[in-house]
C-alpha cells in the first residue's frame, strides 16, 4: 500500500500538552494540590479556539504537505521511516 498510518508517541504528545499548559499559566507541575492536566483540556481548547489559525498558516502547511496535485505527500512526512516520531 502507498498509504502509511501516523503513530503518535503518547509520551511526546503528553509532554507537548503539559508544556503548553505551563506556558499559558494553566498548570504548575510543582503544585501537588493543583488541577490534573487532563481536567484542563476544555480550558486550553477554549483558549486555542479564541486564538484561531490564520488562513496563511493553513495554506502554508497544506502547501508544504501536499504535492502539486493536492494529494498528501506521505514520502515527505515519513522520509523513508515506517512511522513519524517527534
mmCIF file with all atom_site columns, C-alpha atoms in Angstrom:
data_model
loop_
_atom_site.group_PDB
_atom_site.id
_atom_site.type_symbol
_atom_site.label_atom_id
_atom_site.label_alt_id
_atom_site.label_comp_id
_atom_site.label_asym_id
_atom_site.label_entity_id
_atom_site.label_seq_id
_atom_site.pdbx_PDB_ins_code
_atom_site.Cartn_x
_atom_site.Cartn_y
_atom_site.Cartn_z
_atom_site.occupancy
_atom_site.B_iso_or_equiv
_atom_site.pdbx_formal_charge
_atom_site.auth_seq_id
_atom_site.auth_comp_id
_atom_site.auth_asym_id
_atom_site.auth_atom_id
_atom_site.pdbx_PDB_model_num
ATOM 1  C CA . UNK A 1 1  ? 0.000   0.000  0.000  1.00 0.00 ? 1  UNK A CA 1
ATOM 2  C CA . UNK A 1 2  ? 1.157   3.522  -0.734 1.00 0.00 ? 2  UNK A CA 1
ATOM 3  C CA . UNK A 1 3  ? -0.508  4.865  2.419  1.00 0.00 ? 3  UNK A CA 1
ATOM 4  C CA . UNK A 1 4  ? 1.015   4.836  5.882  1.00 0.00 ? 4  UNK A CA 1
ATOM 5  C CA . UNK A 1 5  ? -0.521  5.444  9.274  1.00 0.00 ? 5  UNK A CA 1
ATOM 6  C CA . UNK A 1 6  ? 0.936   8.093  11.555 1.00 0.00 ? 6  UNK A CA 1
ATOM 7  C CA . UNK A 1 7  ? 1.538   6.736  15.030 1.00 0.00 ? 7  UNK A CA 1
ATOM 8  C CA . UNK A 1 8  ? 1.832   9.434  17.670 1.00 0.00 ? 8  UNK A CA 1
ATOM 9  C CA . UNK A 1 9  ? 4.240   8.802  20.502 1.00 0.00 ? 9  UNK A CA 1
ATOM 10 C CA . UNK A 1 10 ? 1.935   9.115  23.533 1.00 0.00 ? 10 UNK A CA 1
ATOM 11 C CA . UNK A 1 11 ? 4.754   10.332 25.785 1.00 0.00 ? 11 UNK A CA 1
ATOM 12 C CA . UNK A 1 12 ? 5.679   13.063 23.311 1.00 0.00 ? 12 UNK A CA 1
ATOM 13 C CA . UNK A 1 13 ? 2.051   14.116 22.953 1.00 0.00 ? 13 UNK A CA 1
ATOM 14 C CA . UNK A 1 14 ? 1.634   14.342 26.744 1.00 0.00 ? 14 UNK A CA 1
ATOM 15 C CA . UNK A 1 15 ? 4.835   16.357 27.090 1.00 0.00 ? 15 UNK A CA 1
ATOM 16 C CA . UNK A 1 16 ? 3.774   18.869 24.431 1.00 0.00 ? 16 UNK A CA 1
ATOM 17 C CA . UNK A 1 17 ? 0.342   19.208 26.019 1.00 0.00 ? 17 UNK A CA 1
ATOM 18 C CA . UNK A 1 18 ? 1.775   19.704 29.529 1.00 0.00 ? 18 UNK A CA 1
ATOM 19 C CA . UNK A 1 19 ? 4.329   22.256 28.293 1.00 0.00 ? 19 UNK A CA 1
ATOM 20 C CA . UNK A 1 20 ? 1.578   24.198 26.519 1.00 0.00 ? 20 UNK A CA 1
ATOM 21 C CA . UNK A 1 21 ? -0.463  24.280 29.744 1.00 0.00 ? 21 UNK A CA 1
ATOM 22 C CA . UNK A 1 22 ? 2.564   25.503 31.712 1.00 0.00 ? 22 UNK A CA 1
ATOM 23 C CA . UNK A 1 23 ? 3.470   28.199 29.183 1.00 0.00 ? 23 UNK A CA 1
ATOM 24 C CA . UNK A 1 24 ? -0.058  29.557 29.392 1.00 0.00 ? 24 UNK A CA 1
ATOM 25 C CA . UNK A 1 25 ? -0.046  29.536 33.200 1.00 0.00 ? 25 UNK A CA 1
ATOM 26 C CA . UNK A 1 26 ? -2.808  26.944 33.437 1.00 0.00 ? 26 UNK A CA 1
ATOM 27 C CA . UNK A 1 27 ? -0.745  24.233 35.141 1.00 0.00 ? 27 UNK A CA 1
ATOM 28 C CA . UNK A 1 28 ? 2.187   24.009 37.567 1.00 0.00 ? 28 UNK A CA 1
ATOM 29 C CA . UNK A 1 29 ? 3.667   20.523 37.845 1.00 0.00 ? 29 UNK A CA 1
ATOM 30 C CA . UNK A 1 30 ? 5.347   21.508 41.134 1.00 0.00 ? 30 UNK A CA 1
ATOM 31 C CA . UNK A 1 31 ? 1.968   22.133 42.788 1.00 0.00 ? 31 UNK A CA 1
ATOM 32 C CA . UNK A 1 32 ? 0.550   18.782 44.003 1.00 0.00 ? 32 UNK A CA 1
ATOM 33 C CA . UNK A 1 33 ? -2.763  20.381 45.012 1.00 0.00 ? 33 UNK A CA 1
ATOM 34 C CA . UNK A 1 34 ? -3.427  21.905 41.602 1.00 0.00 ? 34 UNK A CA 1
ATOM 35 C CA . UNK A 1 35 ? -5.762  20.516 38.938 1.00 0.00 ? 35 UNK A CA 1
ATOM 36 C CA . UNK A 1 36 ? -4.760  17.495 36.885 1.00 0.00 ? 36 UNK A CA 1
ATOM 37 C CA . UNK A 1 37 ? -3.628  18.309 33.334 1.00 0.00 ? 37 UNK A CA 1
ATOM 38 C CA . UNK A 1 38 ? -6.433  16.190 31.875 1.00 0.00 ? 38 UNK A CA 1
ATOM 39 C CA . UNK A 1 39 ? -9.056  18.369 33.572 1.00 0.00 ? 39 UNK A CA 1
ATOM 40 C CA . UNK A 1 40 ? -7.575  21.464 31.887 1.00 0.00 ? 40 UNK A CA 1
ATOM 41 C CA . UNK A 1 41 ? -8.172  20.329 28.288 1.00 0.00 ? 41 UNK A CA 1
ATOM 42 C CA . UNK A 1 42 ? -11.500 22.242 27.972 1.00 0.00 ? 42 UNK A CA 1
ATOM 43 C CA . UNK A 1 43 ? -9.765  25.430 29.181 1.00 0.00 ? 43 UNK A CA 1
ATOM 44 C CA . UNK A 1 44 ? -6.907  25.013 26.709 1.00 0.00 ? 44 UNK A CA 1
ATOM 45 C CA . UNK A 1 45 ? -9.321  24.171 23.875 1.00 0.00 ? 45 UNK A CA 1
ATOM 46 C CA . UNK A 1 46 ? -11.305 27.343 24.572 1.00 0.00 ? 46 UNK A CA 1
ATOM 47 C CA . UNK A 1 47 ? -8.131  29.482 24.518 1.00 0.00 ? 47 UNK A CA 1
ATOM 48 C CA . UNK A 1 48 ? -6.880  27.900 21.294 1.00 0.00 ? 48 UNK A CA 1
ATOM 49 C CA . UNK A 1 49 ? -10.259 28.343 19.586 1.00 0.00 ? 49 UNK A CA 1
ATOM 50 C CA . UNK A 1 50 ? -10.263 32.031 20.518 1.00 0.00 ? 50 UNK A CA 1
ATOM 51 C CA . UNK A 1 51 ? -6.782  32.448 19.034 1.00 0.00 ? 51 UNK A CA 1
ATOM 52 C CA . UNK A 1 52 ? -7.742  30.763 15.821 1.00 0.00 ? 52 UNK A CA 1
ATOM 53 C CA . UNK A 1 53 ? -5.414  29.900 12.971 1.00 0.00 ? 53 UNK A CA 1
ATOM 54 C CA . UNK A 1 54 ? -4.734  32.338 10.189 1.00 0.00 ? 54 UNK A CA 1
ATOM 55 C CA . UNK A 1 55 ? -5.596  31.270 6.659  1.00 0.00 ? 55 UNK A CA 1
ATOM 56 C CA . UNK A 1 56 ? -1.964  31.959 5.691  1.00 0.00 ? 56 UNK A CA 1
ATOM 57 C CA . UNK A 1 57 ? -0.778  29.377 8.232  1.00 0.00 ? 57 UNK A CA 1
ATOM 58 C CA . UNK A 1 58 ? -3.277  26.809 6.969  1.00 0.00 ? 58 UNK A CA 1
ATOM 59 C CA . UNK A 1 59 ? -2.226  27.434 3.362  1.00 0.00 ? 59 UNK A CA 1
ATOM 60 C CA . UNK A 1 60 ? 1.480   27.205 4.220  1.00 0.00 ? 60 UNK A CA 1
ATOM 61 C CA . UNK A 1 61 ? 1.120   23.867 5.999  1.00 0.00 ? 61 UNK A CA 1
ATOM 62 C CA . UNK A 1 62 ? -1.143  22.413 3.317  1.00 0.00 ? 62 UNK A CA 1
ATOM 63 C CA . UNK A 1 63 ? 1.176   23.521 0.509  1.00 0.00 ? 63 UNK A CA 1
ATOM 64 C CA . UNK A 1 64 ? 4.187   22.032 2.295  1.00 0.00 ? 64 UNK A CA 1
ATOM 65 C CA . UNK A 1 65 ? 2.493   18.694 2.897  1.00 0.00 ? 65 UNK A CA 1
ATOM 66 C CA . UNK A 1 66 ? 0.621   18.405 -0.389 1.00 0.00 ? 66 UNK A CA 1
ATOM 67 C CA . UNK A 1 67 ? 2.146   17.632 -3.710 1.00 0.00 ? 67 UNK A CA 1
ATOM 68 C CA . UNK A 1 68 ? 1.442   19.637 -6.830 1.00 0.00 ? 68 UNK A CA 1
ATOM 69 C CA . UNK A 1 69 ? -1.758  17.665 -7.380 1.00 0.00 ? 69 UNK A CA 1
ATOM 70 C CA . UNK A 1 70 ? -3.080  18.379 -3.856 1.00 0.00 ? 70 UNK A CA 1
ATOM 71 C CA . UNK A 1 71 ? -2.544  14.834 -2.603 1.00 0.00 ? 71 UNK A CA 1
ATOM 72 C CA . UNK A 1 72 ? -0.879  14.440 0.775  1.00 0.00 ? 72 UNK A CA 1
ATOM 73 C CA . UNK A 1 73 ? 2.824   13.808 0.292  1.00 0.00 ? 73 UNK A CA 1
ATOM 74 C CA . UNK A 1 74 ? 3.419   10.786 2.569  1.00 0.00 ? 74 UNK A CA 1
ATOM 75 C CA . UNK A 1 75 ? 7.009   10.465 1.387  1.00 0.00 ? 75 UNK A CA 1
ATOM 76 C CA . UNK A 1 76 ? 7.767   13.944 2.747  1.00 0.00 ? 76 UNK A CA 1
ATOM 77 C CA . UNK A 1 77 ? 6.016   13.191 6.043  1.00 0.00 ? 77 UNK A CA 1
ATOM 78 C CA . UNK A 1 78 ? 7.662   9.826  6.686  1.00 0.00 ? 78 UNK A CA 1
ATOM 79 C CA . UNK A 1 79 ? 11.025  10.422 4.958  1.00 0.00 ? 79 UNK A CA 1
ATOM 80 C CA . UNK A 1 80 ? 11.618  6.688  4.495  1.00 0.00 ? 80 UNK A CA 1
ATOM 81 C CA . UNK A 1 81 ? 10.672  5.754  8.073  1.00 0.00 ? 81 UNK A CA 1
ATOM 82 C CA . UNK A 1 82 ? 7.833   3.368  8.939  1.00 0.00 ? 82 UNK A CA 1
ATOM 83 C CA . UNK A 1 83 ? 6.393   5.859  11.471 1.00 0.00 ? 83 UNK A CA 1
ATOM 84 C CA . UNK A 1 84 ? 6.558   9.559  12.326 1.00 0.00 ? 84 UNK A CA 1
ATOM 85 C CA . UNK A 1 85 ? 8.029   10.225 15.759 1.00 0.00 ? 85 UNK A CA 1
ATOM 86 C CA . UNK A 1 86 ? 8.674   13.586 17.352 1.00 0.00 ? 86 UNK A CA 1
#
